[in-house]
Short mmCIF file of C-alpha atoms in Angstrom, two decimals:
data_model
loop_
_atom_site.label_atom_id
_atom_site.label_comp_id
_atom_site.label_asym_id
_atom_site.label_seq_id
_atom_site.Cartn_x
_atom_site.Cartn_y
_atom_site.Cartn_z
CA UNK A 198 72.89 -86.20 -106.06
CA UNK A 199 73.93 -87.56 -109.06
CA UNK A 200 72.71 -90.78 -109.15
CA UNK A 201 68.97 -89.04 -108.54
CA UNK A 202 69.78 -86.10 -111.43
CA UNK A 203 70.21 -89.36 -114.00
CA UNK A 204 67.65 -91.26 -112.97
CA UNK A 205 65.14 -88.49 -113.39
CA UNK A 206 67.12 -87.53 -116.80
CA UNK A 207 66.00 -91.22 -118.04
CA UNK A 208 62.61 -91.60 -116.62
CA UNK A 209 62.08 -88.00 -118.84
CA UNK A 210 63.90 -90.17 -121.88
CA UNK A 211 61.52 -92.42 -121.90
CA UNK A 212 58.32 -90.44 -121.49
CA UNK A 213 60.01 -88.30 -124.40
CA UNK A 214 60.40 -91.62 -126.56
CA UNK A 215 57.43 -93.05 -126.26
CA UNK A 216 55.77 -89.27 -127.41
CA UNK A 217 57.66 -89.14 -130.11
CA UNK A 218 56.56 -92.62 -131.19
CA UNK A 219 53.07 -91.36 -130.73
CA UNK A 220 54.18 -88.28 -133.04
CA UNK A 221 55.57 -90.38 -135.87
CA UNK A 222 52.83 -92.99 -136.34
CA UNK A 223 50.27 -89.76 -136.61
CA UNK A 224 52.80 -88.03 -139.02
CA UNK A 225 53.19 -91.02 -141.15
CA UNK A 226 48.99 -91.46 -141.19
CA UNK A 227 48.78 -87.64 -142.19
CA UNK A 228 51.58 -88.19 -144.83
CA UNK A 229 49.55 -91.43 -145.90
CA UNK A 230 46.11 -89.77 -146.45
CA UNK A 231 47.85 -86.66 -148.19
CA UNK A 232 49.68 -88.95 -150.77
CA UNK A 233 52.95 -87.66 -149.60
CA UNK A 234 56.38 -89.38 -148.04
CA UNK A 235 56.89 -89.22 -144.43
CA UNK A 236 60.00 -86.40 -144.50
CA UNK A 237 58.04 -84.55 -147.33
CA UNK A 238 55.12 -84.26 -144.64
CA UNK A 239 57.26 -82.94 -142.10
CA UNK A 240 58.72 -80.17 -144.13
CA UNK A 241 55.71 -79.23 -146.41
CA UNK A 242 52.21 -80.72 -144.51
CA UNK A 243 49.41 -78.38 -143.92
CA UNK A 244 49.40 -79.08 -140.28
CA UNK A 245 52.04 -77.81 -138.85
CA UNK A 246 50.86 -79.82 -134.97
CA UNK A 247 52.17 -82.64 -135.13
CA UNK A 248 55.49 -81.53 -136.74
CA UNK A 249 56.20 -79.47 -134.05
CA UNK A 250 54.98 -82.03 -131.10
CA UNK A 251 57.33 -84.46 -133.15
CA UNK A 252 60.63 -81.76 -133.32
CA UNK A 253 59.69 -81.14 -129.21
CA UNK A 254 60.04 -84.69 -128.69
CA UNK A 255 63.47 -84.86 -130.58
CA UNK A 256 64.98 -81.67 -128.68
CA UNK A 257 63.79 -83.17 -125.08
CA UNK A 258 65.82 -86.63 -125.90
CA UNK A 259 68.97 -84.65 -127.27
CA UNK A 260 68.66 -82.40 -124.34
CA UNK A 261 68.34 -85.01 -121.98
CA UNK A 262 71.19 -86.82 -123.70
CA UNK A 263 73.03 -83.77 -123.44
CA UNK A 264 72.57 -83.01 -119.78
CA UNK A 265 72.97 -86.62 -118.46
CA UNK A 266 76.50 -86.51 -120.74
CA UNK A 267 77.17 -83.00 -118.99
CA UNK A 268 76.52 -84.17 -115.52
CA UNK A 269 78.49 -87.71 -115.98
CA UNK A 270 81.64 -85.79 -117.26
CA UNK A 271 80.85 -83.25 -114.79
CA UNK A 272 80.86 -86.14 -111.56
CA UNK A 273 83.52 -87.98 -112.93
CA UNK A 274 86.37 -85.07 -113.70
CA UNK A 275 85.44 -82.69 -110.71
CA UNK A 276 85.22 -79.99 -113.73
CA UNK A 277 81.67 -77.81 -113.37
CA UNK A 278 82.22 -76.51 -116.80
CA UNK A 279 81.18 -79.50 -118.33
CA UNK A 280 77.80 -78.58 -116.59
CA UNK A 281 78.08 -75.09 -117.81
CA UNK A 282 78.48 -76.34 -121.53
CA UNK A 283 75.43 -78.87 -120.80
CA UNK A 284 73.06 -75.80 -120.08
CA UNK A 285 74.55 -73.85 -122.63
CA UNK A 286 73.71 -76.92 -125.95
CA UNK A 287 70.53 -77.51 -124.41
CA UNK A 288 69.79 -73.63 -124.63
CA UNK A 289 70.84 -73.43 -127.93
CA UNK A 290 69.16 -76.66 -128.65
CA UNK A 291 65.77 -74.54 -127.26
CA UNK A 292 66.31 -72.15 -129.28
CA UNK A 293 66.73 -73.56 -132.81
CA UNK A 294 64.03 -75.53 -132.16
CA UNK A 295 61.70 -72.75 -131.20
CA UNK A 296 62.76 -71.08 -134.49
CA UNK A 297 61.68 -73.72 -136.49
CA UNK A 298 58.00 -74.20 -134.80
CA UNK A 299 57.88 -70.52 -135.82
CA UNK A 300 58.61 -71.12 -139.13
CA UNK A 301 56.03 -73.92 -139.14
CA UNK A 302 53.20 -72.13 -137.81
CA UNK A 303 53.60 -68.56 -139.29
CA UNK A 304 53.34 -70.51 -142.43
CA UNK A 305 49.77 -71.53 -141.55
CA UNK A 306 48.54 -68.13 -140.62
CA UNK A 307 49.29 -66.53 -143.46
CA UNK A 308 49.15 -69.38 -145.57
CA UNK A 309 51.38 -70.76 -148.26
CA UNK A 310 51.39 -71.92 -151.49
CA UNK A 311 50.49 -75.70 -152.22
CA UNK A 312 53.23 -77.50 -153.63
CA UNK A 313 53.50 -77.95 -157.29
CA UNK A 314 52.16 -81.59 -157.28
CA UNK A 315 48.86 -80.56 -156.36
CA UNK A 316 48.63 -77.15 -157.86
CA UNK A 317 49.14 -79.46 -161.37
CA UNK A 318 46.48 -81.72 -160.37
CA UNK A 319 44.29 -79.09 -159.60
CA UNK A 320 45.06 -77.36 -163.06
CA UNK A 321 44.47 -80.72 -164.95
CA UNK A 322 41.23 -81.42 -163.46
CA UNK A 323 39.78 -77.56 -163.82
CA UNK A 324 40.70 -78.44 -167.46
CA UNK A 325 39.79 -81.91 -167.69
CA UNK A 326 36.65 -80.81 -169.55
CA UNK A 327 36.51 -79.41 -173.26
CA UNK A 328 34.20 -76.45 -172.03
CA UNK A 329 37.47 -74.72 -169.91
CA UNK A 330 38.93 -73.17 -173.05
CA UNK A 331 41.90 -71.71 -170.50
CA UNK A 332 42.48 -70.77 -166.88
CA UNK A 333 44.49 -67.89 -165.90
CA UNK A 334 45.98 -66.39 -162.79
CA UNK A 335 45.43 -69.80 -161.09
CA UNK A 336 46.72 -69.80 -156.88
CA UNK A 337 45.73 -72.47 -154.30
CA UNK A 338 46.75 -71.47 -150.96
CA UNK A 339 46.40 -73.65 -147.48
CA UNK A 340 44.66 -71.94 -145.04
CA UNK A 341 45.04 -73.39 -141.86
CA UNK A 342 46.04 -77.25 -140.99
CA UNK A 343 43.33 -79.20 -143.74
CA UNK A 344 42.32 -76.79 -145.55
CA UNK A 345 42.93 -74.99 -149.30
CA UNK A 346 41.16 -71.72 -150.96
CA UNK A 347 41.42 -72.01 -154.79
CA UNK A 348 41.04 -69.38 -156.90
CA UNK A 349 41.05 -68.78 -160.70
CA UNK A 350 40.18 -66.98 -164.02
CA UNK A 351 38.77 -69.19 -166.21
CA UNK A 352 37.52 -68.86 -169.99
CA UNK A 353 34.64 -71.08 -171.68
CA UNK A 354 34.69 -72.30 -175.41
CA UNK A 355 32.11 -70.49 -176.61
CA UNK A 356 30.90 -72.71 -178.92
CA UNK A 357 30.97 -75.36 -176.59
CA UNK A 358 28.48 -73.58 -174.44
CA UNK A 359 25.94 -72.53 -176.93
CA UNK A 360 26.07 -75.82 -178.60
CA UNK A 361 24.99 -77.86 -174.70
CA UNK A 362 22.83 -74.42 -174.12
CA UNK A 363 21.11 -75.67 -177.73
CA UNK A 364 20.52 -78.45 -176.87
CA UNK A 365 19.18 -78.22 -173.55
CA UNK A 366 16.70 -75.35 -175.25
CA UNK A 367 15.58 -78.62 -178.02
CA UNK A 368 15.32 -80.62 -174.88
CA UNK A 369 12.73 -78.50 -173.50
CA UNK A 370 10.65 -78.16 -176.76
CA UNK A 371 11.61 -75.05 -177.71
CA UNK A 372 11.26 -74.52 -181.80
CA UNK A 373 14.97 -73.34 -183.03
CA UNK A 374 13.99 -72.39 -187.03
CA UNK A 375 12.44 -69.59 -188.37
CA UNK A 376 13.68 -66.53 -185.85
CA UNK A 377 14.29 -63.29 -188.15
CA UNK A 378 17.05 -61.05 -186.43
CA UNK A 379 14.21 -58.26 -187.66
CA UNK A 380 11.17 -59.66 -185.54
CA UNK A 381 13.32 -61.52 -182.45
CA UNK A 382 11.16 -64.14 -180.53
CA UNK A 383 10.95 -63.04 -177.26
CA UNK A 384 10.55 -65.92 -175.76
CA UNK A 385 12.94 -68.37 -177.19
CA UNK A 386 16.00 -65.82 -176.19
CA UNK A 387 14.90 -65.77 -172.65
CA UNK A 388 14.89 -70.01 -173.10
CA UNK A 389 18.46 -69.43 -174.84
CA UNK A 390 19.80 -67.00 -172.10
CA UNK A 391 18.04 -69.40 -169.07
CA UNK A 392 19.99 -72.70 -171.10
CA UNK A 393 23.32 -70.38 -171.05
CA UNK A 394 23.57 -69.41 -167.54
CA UNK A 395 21.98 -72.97 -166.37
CA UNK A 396 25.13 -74.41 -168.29
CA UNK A 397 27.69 -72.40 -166.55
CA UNK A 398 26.62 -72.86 -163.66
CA UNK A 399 26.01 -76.82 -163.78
CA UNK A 400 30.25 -76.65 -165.03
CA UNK A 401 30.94 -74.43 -162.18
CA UNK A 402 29.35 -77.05 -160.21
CA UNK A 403 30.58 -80.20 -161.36
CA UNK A 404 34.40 -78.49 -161.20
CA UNK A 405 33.76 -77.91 -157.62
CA UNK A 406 33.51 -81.27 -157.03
CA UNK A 407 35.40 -82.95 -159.35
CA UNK A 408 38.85 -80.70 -157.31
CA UNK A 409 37.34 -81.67 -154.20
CA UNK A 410 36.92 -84.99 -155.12
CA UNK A 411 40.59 -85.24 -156.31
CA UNK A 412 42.22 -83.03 -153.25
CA UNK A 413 39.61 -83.24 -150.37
CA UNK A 414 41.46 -80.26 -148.53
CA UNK A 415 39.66 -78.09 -150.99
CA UNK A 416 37.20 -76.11 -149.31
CA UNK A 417 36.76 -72.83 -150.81
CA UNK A 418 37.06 -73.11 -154.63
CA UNK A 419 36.88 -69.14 -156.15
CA UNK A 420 36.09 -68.58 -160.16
CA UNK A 421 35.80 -66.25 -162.31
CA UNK A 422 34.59 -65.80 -165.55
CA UNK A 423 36.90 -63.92 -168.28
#
């Protein structure tokens, strides 16, 4: 009867609102933690979850508004098209939404660009130090819901890095004066090549944390020297 259709219709209203007020409060504590606004979450977050638990939500309470509307028209004008037309919105309801959750999580298979907010932040810290004479061919891509692979061609300042590999030789003792480029010594260019590749990779090292400290979704961080 009809009385029984609605009341079942509203009892599934308010289960739907009370997910989607479960949905939002998540959504807007994702957005939070990822510096972003609550509607710029929802179109460009990483996880794609609760976006699509949150559009679910939204379909079942237009759908439900739609067939309680259908079935009220329906009962009070004797016409069963109204029911027809019901079915026929909330199918097509269905279906957009089902379109967009594929959108949403094909996205986070095959991952997707950051947006350019971060990708800037990620270029100014990478730079941040006068060692990085340049970066080239520089991508950050989400991979799954919390997650971003960085990688990057980057170029050192040569002079930069044999003056800190200089000094960490001095540090260590190691007599600079008096080398002839007739009679090399040995032994101080294995100290000088040692201080050179201990340098790069202490930078390499402090850049991976210095991005991860600024964007913590930064897992995988992938460079390459030019």
């Amino acid at each position: 009867s009809v009385p029984i259709a609605l009341a079942v219709l509203g009892l599934s209203f308010a289960l739907e609102t009370y997910s989607s007020s479960v949905a939002i409060s998540e959504i807007r504590r994702e957005a939070a933690l990822a510096n972003m606004r609550f509607l710029q979450y929802l179109r460009n977050g990483s996880d794609p979850m609760n976006a699509a638990v949150l559009m679910e939500d939204l379909a079942g309470l237009v759908g439900v508004t739609i067939a309680a509307g259908s079935i009220g028209l329906a009962s009070m004008t004797g016409l069963s098209s109204f029911d027809a037309w019901g079915s026929i919105g909330v199918g097509g309801l269905l279906g957009v939404m089902a379109t967009y959750i594929v959108q949403k999580n094909r996205a986070a298979l095959i991952g997707k660009s950051v947006d350019d907010g971060r990708m800037l932040l990620i270029r100014t810290e990478l730079l941040r130090d006068p060692i990085i004479a340049s970066i080239h061919g520089l991508r950050a891509v989400e991979i799954g819901a919390d997650a971003i692979r960085v990688s990057a061609e980057i170029g050192f300042d040569s002079r930069e890095v044999s003056a800190r590999a200089m000094r960490l030789v001095e540090s260590r003792g190691v007599v600079l004066t008096g080398v002839s480029p007739h009679k090399p010594d040995v032994a101080l260019l294995e100290s000088y090549t040692e201080a050179v590749l201990e340098v790069l990779g202490d930078e390499i090292d402090e850049l991976e944390q210095r991005v991860h400290a600024a964007i913590p979704e930064v897992r995988f961080l992938e460079l390459e020297l030019m």
